[in-house]
Coordinates of C-alpha atoms and ligand atoms in Angstrom, one line a residue:
M1 CA 67.1 -5.2 35.8
I2 CA 65.9 -5.2 32.2
A3 CA 62.2 -5.3 33.4
S4 CA 62.4 -2.4 35.5
L5 CA 64.5 -0.6 33.0
L6 CA 61.6 -1.1 30.5
T7 CA 59.1 -0.1 32.9
D8 CA 60.8 3.1 33.7
L9 CA 60.8 3.9 29.7
V10 CA 57.5 3.4 29.6
S11 CA 56.1 5.5 32.7
N12 CA 58.3 8.1 31.5
Y13 CA 56.8 8.3 28.0
L14 CA 53.3 8.0 29.8
F15 CA 53.5 10.8 32.1
E16 CA 56.0 12.9 30.0
Q17 CA 52.7 13.0 27.6
R18 CA 50.5 13.8 30.6
I19 CA 52.9 16.7 31.7
R20 CA 53.1 18.1 28.3
Q21 CA 49.1 18.1 28.1
D22 CA 48.6 19.6 31.4
S23 CA 51.4 22.1 31.5
L24 CA 49.8 23.5 28.2
S25 CA 46.5 23.7 29.2
V26 CA 47.4 25.5 32.6
E27 CA 49.5 27.7 31.0
K28 CA 46.9 28.8 28.4
L29 CA 44.6 29.0 31.5
A30 CA 46.8 31.2 33.4
T31 CA 47.2 33.9 30.3
T32 CA 43.7 33.8 29.7
L33 CA 42.8 34.4 33.3
A34 CA 45.7 36.9 34.1
P35 CA 43.9 40.2 33.2
F36 CA 40.6 39.1 35.0
F37 CA 42.8 38.4 38.1
S38 CA 44.7 41.5 38.3
L39 CA 41.2 43.2 37.6
A40 CA 40.0 40.7 40.5
D41 CA 36.9 40.3 38.6
T42 CA 35.8 37.2 40.6
D43 CA 32.6 36.3 38.8
T44 CA 34.4 35.9 35.3
L45 CA 37.2 34.2 37.2
H46 CA 34.8 31.8 38.7
T47 CA 33.0 31.0 35.7
K48 CA 36.0 30.5 33.7
L49 CA 37.5 28.5 36.4
L50 CA 34.5 26.1 36.8
S51 CA 34.2 25.3 33.2
A52 CA 37.8 24.8 32.5
G53 CA 38.0 22.4 35.6
G54 CA 35.2 20.5 33.8
E55 CA 36.9 20.5 30.6
M56 CA 40.1 19.5 32.0
G57 CA 38.5 16.9 34.5
G58 CA 40.2 18.3 37.5
R59 CA 40.4 20.7 40.3
L60 CA 41.5 24.2 39.4
M61 CA 42.6 27.0 42.0
L62 CA 44.1 30.4 41.7
V63 CA 46.4 31.2 44.4
D64 CA 47.7 34.9 44.8
A65 CA 51.2 35.9 44.9
E66 CA 51.4 34.8 48.7
G67 CA 50.2 31.4 47.6
K68 CA 46.8 31.9 49.4
V69 CA 43.8 30.3 47.2
Q70 CA 41.6 33.0 46.6
L71 CA 39.6 30.6 44.1
D72 CA 38.9 26.8 44.2
S73 CA 36.5 25.1 41.7
Y74 CA 35.8 22.9 44.5
G75 CA 35.3 25.7 46.9
T76 CA 36.7 24.2 50.0
L77 CA 40.1 25.6 50.0
L78 CA 39.5 29.4 50.0
G79 CA 41.8 31.2 51.9
V80 CA 44.3 28.5 52.6
R81 CA 47.9 29.2 52.1
L82 CA 49.2 26.3 49.9
Q83 CA 53.2 24.8 50.5
L84 CA 53.0 23.0 47.3
P85 CA 56.4 23.0 45.6
Q86 CA 55.1 23.7 42.6
I87 CA 53.2 26.7 44.0
L88 CA 56.2 27.9 45.4
A89 CA 58.8 27.2 42.4
V90 CA 56.1 29.0 40.3
L91 CA 55.6 32.2 42.4
M92 CA 59.1 32.3 44.0
E93 CA 61.5 31.6 41.4
N94 CA 59.7 33.0 38.8
A95 CA 59.7 29.4 36.8
G96 CA 57.4 28.7 33.8
S97 CA 54.9 26.1 34.7
D98 CA 56.0 23.2 37.4
Y99 CA 54.8 19.8 37.8
G100 CA 54.9 17.2 40.4
I101 CA 53.2 13.8 41.1
H102 CA 52.1 13.1 44.9
R103 CA 50.3 10.7 47.1
A104 CA 46.9 12.4 47.8
S105 CA 47.5 12.5 51.7
T106 CA 50.7 14.3 51.7
A107 CA 50.3 16.7 48.9
A108 CA 46.7 17.1 48.4
P109 CA 44.6 19.8 49.6
E110 CA 41.9 17.0 49.3
G111 CA 41.3 13.5 47.8
D112 CA 41.0 10.0 48.7
A113 CA 44.1 8.7 50.9
D114 CA 45.7 6.2 48.5
S115 CA 45.3 7.6 44.9
Y116 CA 48.1 9.3 43.3
I117 CA 47.5 13.0 42.0
S118 CA 49.3 15.5 40.1
S119 CA 49.6 19.2 40.3
C120 CA 50.5 21.3 37.9
A121 CA 51.1 25.3 38.4
A122 CA 51.5 27.9 36.0
P123 CA 52.3 31.7 37.0
M124 CA 49.9 34.5 36.2
V125 CA 51.5 37.6 34.9
D126 CA 50.4 41.0 34.7
D127 CA 51.0 43.4 32.1
Q128 CA 54.4 44.5 33.4
G129 CA 55.7 41.0 33.9
N130 CA 55.0 40.6 37.5
V131 CA 54.0 37.2 39.0
I132 CA 50.4 38.3 40.5
G133 CA 49.6 34.7 41.2
A134 CA 49.2 31.2 39.9
V135 CA 46.9 28.8 38.4
L136 CA 47.1 25.3 40.1
F137 CA 45.7 22.4 38.5
I138 CA 45.1 18.9 40.5
S139 CA 44.0 15.6 38.9
S140 CA 44.1 12.3 39.6
V141 CA 46.7 10.1 37.6
Q142 CA 45.7 7.0 39.6
E143 CA 44.5 5.5 36.4
L144 CA 47.9 6.2 34.9
M145 CA 49.2 4.7 38.0
T146 CA 47.3 1.6 37.9
S147 CA 48.0 0.9 34.1
L148 CA 51.6 1.4 34.7
E149 CA 51.6 -1.0 37.7
G150 CA 49.7 -3.6 35.3
V151 CA 52.4 -2.9 32.8
Q152 CA 55.2 -3.7 35.5
S153 CA 53.6 -6.8 36.9
R154 CA 53.0 -8.3 33.4
M155 CA 56.5 -7.4 32.5
L156 CA 57.9 -9.1 35.5
S157 CA 55.9 -12.2 35.0
A158 CA 56.9 -12.2 31.2
F159 CA 60.3 -11.7 32.5
A160 CA 60.2 -14.6 35.2
A161 CA 58.7 -17.1 32.7
V162 CA 61.7 -16.1 30.3
A163 CA 64.2 -16.7 33.1
M164 CA 62.7 -20.2 34.0
A165 CA 62.6 -21.1 30.4
A166 CA 66.2 -20.3 29.8
M167 CA 67.0 -22.0 33.0
A168 CA 65.0 -25.0 31.8
A169 CA 66.6 -24.9 28.4
A170 CA 70.1 -24.7 29.7
M171 CA 69.6 -27.7 32.0
I172 CA 68.3 -29.4 29.2
F173 CA 71.1 -28.7 27.0
S174 CA 73.8 -29.6 29.7
R175 CA 72.0 -32.9 30.0
I176 CA 72.4 -33.3 26.3
I177 CA 75.9 -32.5 26.3
T178 CA 76.9 -34.5 29.6
G179 CA 74.5 -37.3 29.1
P180 CA 76.7 -39.3 26.5
I181 CA 79.8 -38.4 28.5
S182 CA 78.3 -40.0 31.8
R183 CA 77.0 -42.9 29.7
L184 CA 80.6 -43.5 28.5
T185 CA 82.0 -43.1 31.9
R186 CA 79.5 -45.7 33.2
T187 CA 80.4 -48.0 30.1
I188 CA 84.2 -47.4 30.9
Q189 CA 83.7 -48.1 34.7
R190 CA 81.9 -51.6 33.5
M191 CA 84.5 -52.5 31.1
G192 CA 87.1 -51.7 34.2
R193 CA 85.2 -54.2 36.5
G194 CA 85.9 -57.1 33.5
D195 CA 82.8 -56.8 31.5
L196 CA 84.5 -56.4 28.0
S197 CA 81.2 -56.9 26.2
V198 CA 80.0 -53.5 26.9
R199 CA 79.6 -50.9 24.3
V200 CA 78.2 -47.2 24.2
P201 CA 75.4 -46.4 22.0
V202 CA 76.5 -44.1 19.0
R203 CA 74.1 -41.6 18.7
G204 CA 74.0 -37.8 17.7
S205 CA 76.6 -36.1 15.4
G206 CA 80.2 -34.4 15.7
E207 CA 82.8 -35.2 18.3
M208 CA 80.7 -37.3 20.9
R209 CA 79.8 -39.8 17.9
E210 CA 83.2 -40.1 16.9
L211 CA 84.2 -40.5 20.6
A212 CA 81.6 -43.2 21.1
S213 CA 82.5 -45.2 18.2
A214 CA 86.3 -45.1 18.8
Y215 CA 85.6 -46.4 21.9
N216 CA 83.4 -49.0 20.8
T217 CA 86.4 -49.8 18.3
M218 CA 88.9 -50.2 21.1
A219 CA 86.5 -52.2 23.1
Q220 CA 85.7 -54.4 20.5
K221 CA 89.8 -55.0 19.8
L222 CA 90.0 -55.5 23.8
E223 CA 87.5 -58.3 23.7
T224 CA 89.0 -60.2 20.6
L225 CA 92.4 -60.0 22.0
D226 CA 90.8 -61.3 25.3
Q227 CA 89.2 -63.9 23.7
S228 CA 92.1 -65.1 21.5
R229 CA 94.3 -65.3 24.6
N230 CA 92.1 -67.3 26.2
Q231 CA 91.8 -69.3 23.5
F232 CA 95.2 -69.4 23.0
V233 CA 96.2 -70.7 26.6
S234 CA 93.5 -73.5 26.3
N235 CA 94.7 -74.7 23.1
A236 CA 98.3 -74.5 24.2
S237 CA 97.6 -76.4 27.5
H238 CA 95.8 -78.9 25.3
E239 CA 98.6 -79.1 22.9
L240 CA 101.2 -79.6 25.8
K241 CA 98.7 -82.2 27.6
T242 CA 98.9 -84.8 24.6
P243 CA 102.6 -85.5 24.3
M244 CA 102.8 -85.4 28.2
T245 CA 99.8 -88.1 28.3
S246 CA 101.7 -90.4 25.8
L247 CA 105.1 -90.0 27.6
K248 CA 103.3 -91.0 31.0
I249 CA 101.7 -93.9 29.5
M250 CA 104.6 -95.1 28.1
L251 CA 107.1 -94.6 31.5
Q252 CA 104.4 -96.5 33.3
T253 CA 104.6 -99.2 30.9
L254 CA 108.3 -99.3 31.3
I255 CA 108.0 -99.4 35.0
A256 CA 105.0 -101.9 35.2
Q257 CA 107.1 -104.5 33.0
P258 CA 110.7 -104.5 34.1
E259 CA 111.2 -107.9 32.1
M260 CA 110.1 -106.1 28.8
P261 CA 112.6 -107.5 26.0
A262 CA 115.5 -105.2 25.5
E263 CA 114.3 -104.3 21.7
L264 CA 111.1 -103.3 22.9
R265 CA 112.4 -101.3 25.6
V266 CA 114.6 -99.3 23.3
E267 CA 111.7 -98.8 20.9
F268 CA 109.8 -97.4 24.0
M269 CA 112.5 -95.1 24.9
Q270 CA 112.7 -93.8 21.2
D271 CA 109.2 -93.1 21.1
M272 CA 109.5 -91.2 24.5
D273 CA 112.5 -89.0 22.9
H274 CA 110.2 -88.4 19.9
E275 CA 107.8 -87.0 22.3
I276 CA 110.0 -85.0 24.0
D277 CA 111.3 -83.6 20.7
R278 CA 107.6 -82.7 19.9
L279 CA 107.3 -81.2 23.4
T280 CA 110.2 -79.0 23.0
G281 CA 109.0 -77.9 19.5
I282 CA 105.8 -77.1 20.9
I283 CA 107.1 -75.0 23.5
N284 CA 109.7 -73.2 21.2
D285 CA 106.7 -72.3 18.8
L286 CA 104.7 -71.2 21.9
L287 CA 107.6 -68.9 23.2
T288 CA 108.0 -67.3 19.8
L289 CA 104.7 -66.1 19.3
T290 CA 104.2 -64.9 23.0
K291 CA 107.4 -63.2 22.3
M292 CA 105.9 -61.6 19.1
D293 CA 102.7 -60.8 21.3
S294 CA 104.5 -58.8 23.7
H295 CA 106.6 -57.0 20.7
A296 CA 109.8 -58.5 22.5
L297 CA 110.9 -60.2 19.3
E298 CA 113.2 -57.5 17.6
L299 CA 114.2 -57.7 14.1
H300 CA 117.8 -57.6 13.4
P301 CA 118.3 -56.9 9.6
A302 CA 121.5 -57.4 8.0
P303 CA 122.9 -57.8 4.7
M304 CA 122.3 -61.3 3.4
D305 CA 121.7 -63.7 0.4
L306 CA 118.3 -65.0 0.1
C307 CA 119.8 -67.8 -2.2
Q308 CA 122.1 -69.2 0.6
L309 CA 119.2 -69.0 2.8
V310 CA 116.9 -71.2 0.6
Q311 CA 120.2 -73.7 0.6
A312 CA 120.7 -74.0 4.2
T313 CA 117.1 -74.4 5.0
L314 CA 116.6 -77.1 2.1
R315 CA 120.0 -79.0 3.8
R316 CA 118.4 -79.2 6.8
L317 CA 114.9 -80.7 5.6
R318 CA 116.4 -82.8 2.8
P319 CA 117.0 -86.1 5.1
M320 CA 113.4 -86.0 5.9
A321 CA 112.4 -85.5 2.3
E322 CA 114.6 -88.5 1.2
K323 CA 112.9 -90.5 4.0
R324 CA 109.7 -89.8 2.3
K325 CA 111.3 -90.2 -1.2
Q326 CA 110.3 -86.7 -2.0
T327 CA 112.9 -84.8 -4.3
L328 CA 113.7 -81.2 -3.1
T329 CA 114.1 -78.9 -6.2
A330 CA 115.4 -75.3 -5.8
S331 CA 115.3 -72.8 -8.8
L332 CA 117.5 -70.0 -7.7
P333 CA 119.3 -67.1 -9.2
D334 CA 123.0 -66.9 -8.6
A335 CA 122.5 -64.4 -5.5
L336 CA 119.9 -62.4 -4.1
P337 CA 121.4 -59.9 -2.0
M338 CA 118.9 -58.2 0.7
T339 CA 118.6 -57.1 4.2
G340 CA 116.8 -59.2 6.6
D341 CA 116.7 -61.4 9.9
S342 CA 118.1 -64.3 8.3
A343 CA 117.2 -66.6 11.3
K344 CA 113.8 -65.4 11.4
L345 CA 113.3 -66.0 7.6
E346 CA 115.0 -69.3 7.7
Q347 CA 112.4 -70.1 10.4
A348 CA 109.8 -69.3 8.1
L349 CA 111.0 -71.2 5.1
Y350 CA 111.5 -73.8 7.0
N351 CA 108.0 -74.1 8.4
L352 CA 106.6 -73.8 4.7
V353 CA 109.0 -76.5 3.1
D354 CA 108.4 -78.6 6.5
N355 CA 104.5 -78.5 5.5
A356 CA 104.9 -79.3 2.1
V357 CA 107.1 -82.4 2.9
K358 CA 104.9 -83.5 5.5
Y359 CA 101.3 -83.1 3.9
S360 CA 102.9 -84.5 0.1
P361 CA 102.4 -87.9 -0.3
E362 CA 105.8 -90.4 -0.9
G363 CA 107.6 -89.5 -3.6
E364 CA 106.1 -86.4 -4.9
G365 CA 108.4 -83.6 -5.9
I366 CA 108.6 -80.2 -4.0
E367 CA 109.8 -77.2 -5.6
I368 CA 111.4 -74.0 -3.9
A369 CA 112.2 -70.8 -6.2
A370 CA 113.4 -67.3 -5.4
Q371 CA 113.4 -64.3 -7.6
R372 CA 113.8 -60.7 -7.6
E373 CA 110.7 -58.4 -8.7
G374 CA 111.3 -55.0 -8.6
R375 CA 112.0 -54.0 -5.0
N376 CA 111.0 -57.2 -3.7
A377 CA 112.0 -60.7 -3.3
I378 CA 109.6 -63.7 -4.0
L379 CA 109.8 -66.8 -2.5
T380 CA 107.8 -69.7 -3.3
V381 CA 107.2 -73.1 -2.1
T382 CA 105.3 -75.3 -4.4
D383 CA 104.0 -78.8 -3.7
H384 CA 101.8 -81.6 -5.2
G385 CA 100.3 -82.7 -2.2
P386 CA 96.4 -83.1 -1.1
G387 CA 95.7 -79.3 -1.2
I388 CA 93.8 -76.9 1.2
P389 CA 90.1 -77.0 1.2
A390 CA 88.9 -73.6 -0.2
E391 CA 86.9 -73.1 3.4
D392 CA 90.1 -73.8 5.5
L393 CA 91.9 -71.4 3.4
P394 CA 91.3 -68.2 5.3
H395 CA 91.9 -70.0 8.6
I396 CA 95.2 -71.7 7.9
F397 CA 97.4 -68.7 9.3
D398 CA 95.6 -68.9 12.6
R399 CA 97.1 -70.3 15.8
F400 CA 96.2 -74.1 16.1
Y401 CA 94.3 -74.1 13.0
R402 CA 94.7 -77.5 11.3
V403 CA 92.5 -78.7 8.6
D404 CA 92.3 -82.2 9.3
K405 CA 92.8 -82.9 12.6
A406 CA 93.3 -86.9 12.4
R407 CA 95.8 -86.2 9.6
S408 CA 97.9 -83.6 11.4
R409 CA 97.9 -85.8 14.4
D410 CA 99.7 -88.7 12.4
T411 CA 102.3 -86.1 11.2
G412 CA 102.7 -84.6 14.5
G413 CA 101.5 -80.6 13.7
T414 CA 100.2 -78.4 16.2
G415 CA 98.7 -75.6 13.8
L416 CA 101.5 -73.1 14.8
G417 CA 103.7 -73.2 11.9
L418 CA 102.0 -71.0 9.6
S419 CA 101.3 -68.4 12.2
I420 CA 104.9 -68.1 12.8
V421 CA 105.4 -67.7 9.2
R422 CA 102.9 -65.0 8.8
Q423 CA 104.4 -62.9 11.9
M424 CA 108.0 -63.5 10.5
V425 CA 107.1 -62.0 7.3
T426 CA 104.8 -59.3 8.6
L427 CA 107.7 -58.2 10.9
H428 CA 109.8 -57.9 7.8
Q429 CA 106.9 -55.6 6.1
G430 CA 106.4 -58.6 3.7
T431 CA 103.2 -60.7 2.8
V432 CA 102.6 -64.5 2.6
T433 CA 99.6 -65.6 0.5
V434 CA 98.4 -69.0 -0.8
E435 CA 96.8 -70.5 -3.6
S436 CA 95.9 -74.2 -3.3
V437 CA 93.4 -76.6 -5.3
E438 CA 92.2 -79.9 -3.4
G439 CA 93.9 -83.1 -4.9
K440 CA 96.3 -80.9 -6.6
G441 CA 98.5 -79.0 -4.5
S442 CA 99.6 -75.8 -2.9
V443 CA 101.4 -72.9 -3.6
F444 CA 102.7 -70.6 -0.9
R445 CA 104.2 -67.3 -1.8
V446 CA 106.0 -65.0 0.4
E447 CA 106.9 -61.4 -0.9
L448 CA 109.6 -59.5 1.1
P449 CA 110.9 -56.1 0.3
L450 CA 114.7 -55.9 -0.6
E451 CA 115.4 -53.4 2.2
V452 CA 113.6 -53.2 5.7
K453 CA 112.4 -50.0 6.8
P454 CA 113.7 -49.3 10.3
Ligands
LIG1 N1 101.6 -77.5 2.0 C1 100.3 -78.0 2.5 N2 99.5 -78.8 2.1 C2 98.5 -79.2 2.6 N3 98.0 -78.7 3.7 C3 98.5 -77.7 4.4 C4 99.8 -77.4 3.9 N4 100.4 -76.3 4.7 C5 99.6 -76.4 5.9 N5 98.6 -77.1 5.6 C6 97.4 -77.2 6.4 O1 97.3 -76.2 7.2 C7 97.2 -76.5 8.8 C8 98.2 -75.4 9.5 O2 99.5 -75.7 9.2 P1 100.6 -75.3 10.0 O3 102.1 -75.3 9.6 O4 100.0 -74.0 10.6 O5 100.4 -76.3 11.1 P2 100.9 -77.8 11.4 O6 101.8 -78.1 10.4 O7 99.7 -78.4 11.4 O8 101.7 -77.8 12.7 P3 103.1 -77.1 12.9 O9 103.5 -76.6 12.0 O10 102.9 -76.1 14.2 O11 103.7 -78.3 13.6 C9 97.9 -77.8 8.6 O12 97.5 -78.8 9.8 C10 97.3 -78.5 7.3 O13 96.3 -78.9 7.7
LIG2 MG1 103.3 -76.9 10.0

């Protein structure tokens, strides 16, 4: 389309120039020859015609008012009546000069069959202004045509090349754009089939890059979640298996020895009772944690007094502390009103004091303090026990994490207590931190907002 428009423009320009040039020359010649034509001065006309024909590089003919050839620079068409539209136009319609392009075979009096010729006619006018004949100039425009065709074909090939380049560029661009999306799709499909380790390369810039890295973050979270879930299940089954095994052994001993002395039998049964308590404890902890994971554990905040909550917790733990000859000291204000879910906060505080009692040696003192600091309530549990090694500190809030497996086994720990503390405190939009020095003791600090935001 654009190619043909352009070739039209070029051809118009070239032909217009040629027409203007030819028309001017033929008109000039017609004016020069008209007086000689009206005088029928054939010799002069012939001489002038031949020399002008040579100069202009074409065939010149003079036709009379009827269109009959009177003189021909090639000398072959004398007396022939020409039906060229240009001649007719000039003679009949009294127009100025007229111009036409023809294939030689149809239009020409003569010439080779395939070439293009131009014919240009101009009227010869006598003194009275009557048209007495016309000058016809015929020349080949084959060269012009050939060069035009050359231009046309070059343009066509240039346009074809441009079109192909544009298509190739479009394909490359679409690949650049859709490539990352199809990579992402393939990755998501692999992930859907269960391979959580797949990631997409984060390349390029802009939105695709953001999408890829957001996807990777999500995949990483899913993978971690999946791993921790697997870990949780295997740890939980292991923890449940231990008390079950000892229960089974004790039961088998009782069955195998029906003659067992009564006191020993009671001791066995007490041990079994203890194992069952332990099992129940673990199951309760696991239930709490799974409820939290599935967001089924809801906070029911209500106005409460933190001091009363501390006192209640200590009452529950005092018997165990007394058994170990430990003293539980509370340093509390008269009251510390706040809103919170007292059952959950009590569970958290219980776990902290339970640890302090369990891990501190006999006879040590344990201090529990509560105070207000700005918009927060601060709870601290301080013990003078063995402390926690620095390398273990970052992990003690993890599920099933125990510093000294052997030591905890004696005291029956599962490694769930502190992770429950953290979950409960987080549920209250609070924080729990620990400072501990090995061999000196530990301080657990819980910071709770006085008002839990809904
Ligand atoms: N006050 C403390 N002094 C020394 N070590 C502690 C103290 N509190 C916790 N730890 C260490 O941190 C570990 C994790 O505590 P956590 O309360 O989560 O589990 P646990 O007491 O072993 O078992 P559980 O509380 O589930 O019965 C404990 O096993 C213990 O090694
Ligand atoms: Mg504990």
